[in-house]
Amino acid sequence: MTSADSGIIAAIATAPGRGGIGVVRISGPQLGPFIEAFLGFTPQPRHAHLCVFRDPQKLPLDEGIALFFPAPNSFTGEDVLELQGHGGPAVLQLLLASCFEQGARPAQPGEFTRRAYLNDKLDLAQAESVADLIDAASGAAARCALRSLSGEFSARIHALVSGLTDLRMLVEASLDFPEEDIDFLAAADASGKLATLQLALQQLRSNAQQGSLLREGIRVVLIGQPNVGKSSLLNCLAGQELAIVTPIAGTTRDTVRETILIEGVPLHIIDTAGLRDTEDEVERMGIARTWAAVDQATVALLLVDAQHGVTAAEQTIMARMPTSLPLLTLHNKIDLGLELPNAAANTLYVSAKTGAGIDALRAALLQIAGWQPEGEGIFMARERHLVALAEAAQRIERAQHQRAALEFFAEELRLAQLALSRITGEFSADDLLGEIFGRFCIGK
Ligand code: GDP
């Protein structure tokens, strides 16, 4: 059975475990007969019906609320039935099993949202933001995802695509009437229009990059001898912010020591404590993974005890770090009343105990990552969006240099438009859809 087939799908939409309420969601092109058989009556659209849910043998399973959303005014664009029962795993499993007995099949991860996309209720960028909203690690990330879900990101893409379409029409007109003595492009200020589009795209890329930071976070390599205060520093940095973050792609749990949040931006701390020469095969594999994570890091934090400064041991490990990795040296325990040298570049003095210097450290980390705290209009963006935006920017840049050769000019504009349309999913291969929706949770 492929994920794209139609038919009735059902899943528990609420999180596993016990809760006050649990929801079973059912979607299908025509749920009428299913609902009639399941509930014994046809509910009024969008009306809460308190009723007893029964199995096919008419034995009661639970009492709860049935909600019917007829197509097309539902999340998936199909008929949708929601059963709100008591939120226990056993009772919800019974309800679900009963749905299967009546002809539904288990929904695959993200299948409800996939149907919403296929029925034009959401475009691809919006569908992705559904998962991003659920996975959001902070309030800031959730707000960004919601902005994308509401279509603000897509609207900006559409505006760019429509600008490009207008320009392409001008070019086509020039190509169609080569003998005319009018320079359509000059007359319509094609160059100025292209420059305006370029600027809008640049702004959008910057907003998207910020969103991507909120989603992916920053990878911070932590270097430090035992007892210099690494754990104390992380606790102090984390403060009250609780990190609930799913591991980012390419970072296994054993390379990330922990994830903390700064202004909602996740900081994945990659611990180098275990990086030592060893004969042990298993340990070696772990070390290889850590080095791979170090290679992708944004910044290295070298933590030293201010009483000793940077010693030979730290110098050895620093020498093995990629030269391109920005390094911040932190002298910890300044509360011990030490005489501090003049501040050097990329060097900060902190006390994990008293919190002195920690705000400066937070600011420095965010600055290195490129975070703009005052950033407005940030969109939750994924790597694939950034790649597409970069490609569009490159195409437009090339078009700027091709204005004399109209065919090439037109072709670059077409390719820029294509790259942008991939974001919202106008042109999307099936495997991309599989990749995107396969990462959703079941029931969404
Ligand atoms: P780790 O082994 O690098 O993780 O170091 P810990 O965070 O466990 O700290 C080692 C010891 O140093 C503990 O006794 C901490 O209380 C102490 N310590 C950590 N940071 C500071 C600091 O800023 N000032 C002082 N005075 N002691 C600290």
XYZ file of C-alpha atoms and ligand atoms in Angstrom:
472
model
C 0.000 0.000 0.000
C 1.572 3.306 -0.948
C 1.253 6.417 1.118
C -0.432 8.211 -1.734
C -3.476 5.961 -2.046
C -6.882 7.166 -1.066
C -9.244 5.316 1.227
C -10.140 5.922 4.828
C -7.254 6.506 7.219
C -7.370 6.638 10.995
C -4.871 7.395 13.745
C -4.639 8.555 17.320
C -3.864 12.265 16.937
C -2.937 13.026 20.525
C 0.412 12.215 22.122
C 0.960 8.716 23.525
C 0.374 8.282 27.229
C -2.435 9.296 29.509
C -4.306 12.588 29.274
C -7.688 14.097 29.964
C -8.773 13.725 26.373
C -7.510 11.635 23.486
C -8.420 12.189 19.870
C -8.824 9.648 17.104
C -8.871 11.262 13.699
C -10.398 9.688 10.611
C -10.211 11.058 7.078
C -11.493 9.795 3.762
C -13.022 10.984 0.516
C -16.498 9.868 1.569
C -16.982 9.071 5.200
C -20.786 9.049 5.175
C -21.327 5.266 5.307
C -18.397 4.784 7.692
C -19.795 7.363 10.131
C -23.292 5.984 9.887
C -22.008 2.490 10.684
C -19.684 3.693 13.421
C -21.913 6.152 15.242
C -25.341 4.960 14.176
C -26.303 8.470 13.100
C -25.055 11.248 10.831
C -23.694 14.122 12.869
C -24.417 17.691 11.985
C -21.340 19.312 10.391
C -19.008 21.035 12.893
C -21.325 20.272 15.771
C -20.195 18.639 19.015
C -22.216 15.464 19.598
C -21.924 13.760 22.932
C -22.370 10.069 22.206
C -21.321 6.521 23.002
C -18.722 5.059 20.657
C -19.427 1.400 19.963
C -17.618 -1.447 18.281
C -19.199 -3.267 15.297
C -20.874 -5.693 17.755
C -22.523 -2.626 19.347
C -20.600 -2.985 22.602
C -19.742 0.402 24.129
C -16.072 1.438 23.914
C -16.116 4.927 25.306
C -18.266 7.975 25.682
C -17.096 11.201 24.102
C -17.567 13.894 21.523
C -17.907 13.254 17.811
C -17.089 16.087 15.427
C -17.747 15.876 11.712
C -16.061 18.170 9.190
C -17.437 17.470 5.721
C -15.222 18.049 2.676
C -13.864 20.441 1.626
C -13.962 22.406 4.892
C -11.652 20.225 6.894
C -7.933 19.965 7.609
C -7.352 17.379 4.886
C -9.934 18.744 2.473
C -11.722 15.374 2.720
C -14.488 14.293 5.093
C -12.961 14.212 8.560
C -14.373 12.688 11.734
C -12.802 13.408 15.100
C -13.596 11.267 18.078
C -12.665 12.859 21.372
C -12.586 10.153 23.966
C -10.914 9.602 27.288
C -7.168 10.008 26.946
C -5.919 6.573 27.964
C -3.801 4.396 25.695
C -6.022 1.308 26.062
C -9.326 3.025 25.369
C -7.879 4.927 22.389
C -6.408 1.719 20.964
C -9.848 0.089 21.265
C -11.432 2.996 19.403
C -8.773 2.845 16.711
C -9.057 -0.932 16.319
C -12.775 -0.494 15.897
C -12.180 2.052 13.111
C -9.986 -0.513 11.372
C -12.691 -3.139 11.737
C -15.084 -0.754 9.984
C -12.793 -0.362 6.983
C -10.264 2.327 7.860
C -6.544 1.641 7.623
C -3.714 3.007 9.783
C -2.549 6.442 8.670
C 1.120 6.739 7.848
C 3.248 9.480 9.414
C 2.149 12.868 8.095
C -0.545 11.367 5.899
C -3.280 13.757 7.043
C -1.066 16.720 6.196
C -0.003 15.082 2.936
C -3.659 14.834 1.944
C -4.165 18.463 2.942
C -1.293 19.339 0.598
C -2.595 17.149 -2.248
C -6.057 18.712 -1.845
C -4.583 22.229 -2.010
C -5.437 23.121 1.569
C -1.761 23.926 2.211
C 1.272 24.359 0.008
C 4.441 22.431 0.707
C 6.140 25.134 2.782
C 3.013 25.412 4.936
C 2.794 21.636 5.316
C 6.403 21.565 6.508
C 5.671 24.278 9.018
C 2.984 22.071 10.578
C 5.756 19.658 11.575
C 8.020 22.544 12.553
C 5.340 24.006 14.792
C 4.920 20.681 16.551
C 8.691 20.246 16.870
C 9.363 23.873 17.872
C 11.923 23.981 20.658
C 11.025 27.460 21.877
C 8.293 30.055 21.826
C 10.266 32.005 19.224
C 10.491 28.953 16.965
C 6.781 28.256 17.406
C 5.886 31.832 16.424
C 8.035 31.552 13.295
C 6.502 28.242 12.319
C 3.039 29.700 12.773
C 3.956 32.612 10.527
C 4.980 30.152 7.816
C 1.882 28.051 8.398
C -0.371 31.073 7.982
C 1.150 31.490 4.530
C 3.302 34.608 5.042
C 6.441 32.875 3.773
C 4.578 31.420 0.783
C 3.044 34.819 0.005
C 6.521 36.347 -0.211
C 7.608 33.525 -2.536
C 4.504 33.999 -4.683
C 5.174 37.729 -4.955
C 8.670 37.003 -6.237
C 7.421 34.371 -8.672
C 4.819 36.746 -10.009
C 7.449 39.481 -10.445
C 9.596 37.049 -12.393
C 6.630 36.018 -14.524
C 5.976 39.655 -15.451
C 9.592 40.072 -16.491
C 9.515 36.897 -18.536
C 6.441 38.153 -20.375
C 8.319 41.308 -21.287
C 11.188 39.256 -22.631
C 8.836 37.030 -24.606
C 7.300 40.129 -26.146
C 10.740 41.377 -27.156
C 11.593 37.984 -28.619
C 8.317 37.814 -30.541
C 8.758 41.191 -32.186
C 12.460 41.404 -32.921
C 11.927 43.685 -35.902
C 10.025 46.265 -33.848
C 12.052 49.259 -33.076
C 11.019 49.338 -29.477
C 13.283 48.111 -26.743
C 10.564 46.600 -24.561
C 12.970 45.856 -21.767
C 14.327 49.366 -21.544
C 10.866 50.880 -21.918
C 9.524 48.796 -19.063
C 12.612 49.275 -16.898
C 13.319 45.553 -16.775
C 16.634 46.206 -15.142
C 15.091 48.261 -12.345
C 12.398 45.642 -11.797
C 14.980 42.910 -11.609
C 16.976 44.907 -9.066
C 13.836 45.316 -6.940
C 13.209 41.576 -7.072
C 16.810 40.945 -6.150
C 16.453 43.121 -3.076
C 13.224 41.436 -1.999
C 14.841 38.036 -2.417
C 17.835 39.116 -0.359
C 15.547 40.217 2.479
C 13.618 36.968 2.296
C 16.836 34.942 2.420
C 17.972 36.785 5.498
C 14.601 36.186 7.220
C 14.715 32.536 6.226
C 18.267 32.134 7.475
C 17.206 33.432 10.874
C 14.324 30.983 10.909
C 16.643 28.187 9.986
C 18.854 29.095 12.957
C 15.833 28.789 15.231
C 15.061 25.391 13.772
C 18.512 23.881 13.415
C 20.347 25.722 16.156
C 24.052 26.293 16.565
C 26.588 23.553 17.145
C 29.036 24.515 19.830
C 32.146 22.456 20.449
C 33.033 22.509 24.123
C 36.687 22.007 24.968
C 37.873 21.898 28.537
C 39.770 19.857 31.083
C 37.912 18.159 33.927
C 36.930 20.555 36.703
C 37.280 23.803 34.748
C 33.520 24.235 35.170
C 31.933 22.918 31.951
C 28.825 21.545 33.646
C 28.454 24.622 35.811
C 28.790 26.854 32.756
C 26.122 24.975 30.793
C 23.738 25.112 33.729
C 24.365 28.796 34.082
C 23.906 29.439 30.341
C 20.711 27.427 30.215
C 19.248 29.424 33.118
C 15.534 28.902 33.219
C 15.195 28.006 29.567
C 14.197 24.434 29.153
C 15.363 22.711 25.993
C 13.078 20.144 24.449
C 14.771 19.582 21.156
C 14.745 16.696 18.767
C 18.248 15.873 17.564
C 19.179 17.678 14.385
C 20.082 15.718 11.300
C 23.601 14.376 11.436
C 23.943 14.842 15.180
C 23.486 11.676 17.142
C 22.672 11.855 20.788
C 26.068 10.556 21.755
C 27.850 13.483 20.119
C 25.562 16.130 21.582
C 26.076 16.468 25.299
C 23.004 18.576 25.730
C 20.977 21.259 24.068
C 20.296 24.567 25.711
C 18.360 27.561 24.447
C 19.513 31.147 24.176
C 16.749 33.543 23.137
C 15.015 30.504 21.701
C 17.992 29.524 19.539
C 19.038 25.952 20.320
C 22.710 25.492 21.173
C 23.780 21.905 20.640
C 26.791 21.318 22.826
C 29.233 18.857 21.328
C 31.411 17.463 24.060
C 35.043 16.810 23.256
C 35.771 15.264 26.662
C 35.911 11.802 25.096
C 38.266 12.782 22.281
C 41.376 10.832 23.077
C 43.505 8.237 21.359
C 42.200 4.769 22.001
C 42.503 1.193 20.791
C 38.928 0.370 21.703
C 36.891 -0.149 18.514
C 33.543 1.021 19.928
C 35.087 4.081 21.499
C 36.863 4.847 18.244
C 33.545 4.874 16.386
C 32.144 7.323 18.916
C 35.193 9.506 18.511
C 34.875 9.477 14.722
C 31.272 10.651 15.094
C 32.338 13.424 17.433
C 34.970 14.625 14.967
C 32.345 14.581 12.208
C 30.126 16.741 14.432
C 33.058 19.068 15.168
C 33.561 19.509 11.414
C 30.038 20.888 11.128
C 30.189 23.087 14.189
C 29.573 26.838 14.223
C 31.921 27.777 17.041
C 34.315 26.250 19.552
C 34.276 27.246 23.205
C 37.529 26.703 25.040
C 36.884 26.773 28.743
C 39.838 27.177 31.058
C 40.267 27.763 34.737
C 41.231 31.411 35.079
C 43.733 30.395 37.735
C 45.765 28.394 35.213
C 44.907 29.953 31.859
C 45.434 27.988 28.651
C 47.703 25.030 29.361
C 49.557 22.591 27.103
C 46.686 20.102 27.379
C 44.224 22.584 25.845
C 46.714 23.635 23.213
C 47.008 20.029 22.034
C 43.277 19.650 21.485
C 42.925 23.109 19.953
C 45.640 22.237 17.439
C 43.417 19.432 16.199
C 40.359 21.629 15.645
C 39.497 22.701 12.094
C 41.286 25.987 11.430
C 38.115 27.508 10.017
C 36.212 27.030 13.283
C 35.809 30.313 15.206
C 37.123 29.950 18.749
C 36.058 31.729 21.919
C 38.307 31.342 24.949
C 36.542 31.567 28.286
C 38.365 32.058 31.538
C 36.068 30.727 34.222
C 36.010 31.214 38.007
C 36.856 34.920 37.947
C 34.987 35.209 41.239
C 38.069 33.812 42.917
C 39.512 37.289 42.867
C 42.225 36.811 40.305
C 44.246 39.476 38.623
C 42.917 39.441 35.041
C 45.060 40.310 32.041
C 43.834 42.883 29.527
C 40.991 41.517 27.466
C 42.213 39.861 24.274
C 40.186 39.329 21.121
C 37.718 36.443 21.341
C 38.439 36.042 25.029
C 35.832 36.418 27.738
C 36.047 36.250 31.517
C 33.167 34.600 33.313
C 32.073 33.036 36.515
C 29.700 30.136 36.210
C 29.232 30.476 39.943
C 28.119 34.109 40.134
C 26.936 34.515 36.538
C 29.385 37.356 35.872
C 30.124 37.742 32.158
C 27.464 35.227 31.128
C 25.284 37.791 29.320
C 28.287 38.844 27.254
C 28.931 35.198 26.443
C 25.337 34.643 25.322
C 25.530 37.738 23.123
C 28.872 36.642 21.650
C 27.549 33.182 20.779
C 24.444 34.586 19.082
C 26.519 37.109 17.193
C 28.897 34.454 15.852
C 25.883 32.433 14.701
C 24.509 35.467 12.874
C 21.405 35.862 15.019
C 19.698 39.257 14.873
C 17.683 39.576 18.054
C 15.585 42.435 16.714
C 14.792 40.460 13.538
C 11.191 40.871 12.442
C 9.233 38.756 10.023
C 11.330 35.643 10.495
C 10.068 32.507 8.796
C 10.676 28.970 9.803
C 12.863 27.708 7.012
C 14.519 24.454 6.204
C 17.760 23.690 4.498
C 15.954 22.869 1.254
C 14.323 26.323 1.304
C 17.670 28.037 1.817
C 19.183 26.053 -1.050
C 16.310 26.998 -3.355
C 16.488 30.675 -2.348
C 20.244 30.677 -2.948
C 19.747 29.141 -6.367
C 17.110 31.721 -7.276
C 19.451 34.511 -6.150
C 22.243 33.096 -8.271
C 19.968 32.834 -11.328
C 18.797 36.414 -10.957
C 22.367 37.562 -10.530
C 23.287 35.789 -13.773
C 20.258 37.245 -15.529
C 21.524 40.717 -14.608
C 24.607 40.007 -16.675
C 22.733 38.502 -19.596
C 20.496 41.395 -20.505
C 22.031 41.703 -23.960
C 21.317 38.067 -24.824
C 17.569 37.873 -24.401
C 17.240 34.076 -24.637
C 19.728 33.561 -21.848
C 18.136 36.328 -19.801
C 14.750 34.609 -20.163
C 16.189 31.217 -19.331
C 17.821 32.413 -16.104
C 14.541 34.020 -15.045
C 12.709 30.796 -15.769
C 15.177 28.794 -13.667
C 14.940 31.303 -10.816
C 11.185 30.947 -10.893
C 11.455 27.157 -10.915
C 13.749 27.174 -7.868
C 11.285 29.366 -5.941
C 8.310 27.256 -6.946
C 9.993 24.178 -5.527
C 9.686 25.751 -2.065
C 5.919 25.960 -2.186
C 5.712 22.635 -3.976
C 4.338 23.572 -7.366
C 6.986 21.314 -8.846
C 7.821 18.538 -6.465
C 9.018 15.038 -7.066
C 7.276 12.202 -5.250
C 10.422 11.236 -3.362
C 10.663 14.748 -1.912
C 7.098 14.424 -0.621
C 7.975 11.036 0.883
C 11.005 12.557 2.570
C 9.044 15.500 3.988
C 5.918 13.741 5.195
C 7.756 10.610 6.376
C 9.286 12.687 9.168
C 5.926 13.734 10.594
C 4.382 12.061 13.579
C 1.502 9.694 13.020
C -1.893 11.330 13.356
C -0.743 14.631 11.840
P 33.527 20.151 34.744
O 34.220 18.926 35.235
O 34.373 20.895 33.785
O 32.163 19.898 34.253
O 33.425 21.128 36.016
P 32.230 21.374 37.044
O 31.198 22.247 36.448
O 31.790 20.063 37.614
O 32.981 22.241 38.129
C 34.133 21.762 38.827
C 34.240 22.477 40.131
O 34.494 23.869 39.914
C 32.995 22.411 40.984
O 33.367 22.281 42.330
C 32.332 23.764 40.751
O 31.527 24.171 41.835
C 33.515 24.658 40.580
N 33.220 25.809 39.758
C 32.672 25.815 38.511
N 32.556 27.073 38.053
C 33.027 27.892 39.026
C 33.170 29.327 39.160
O 32.850 30.117 38.277
N 33.712 29.791 40.319
C 34.080 28.969 41.316
N 34.570 29.508 42.417
N 33.968 27.619 41.241
C 33.436 27.091 40.114
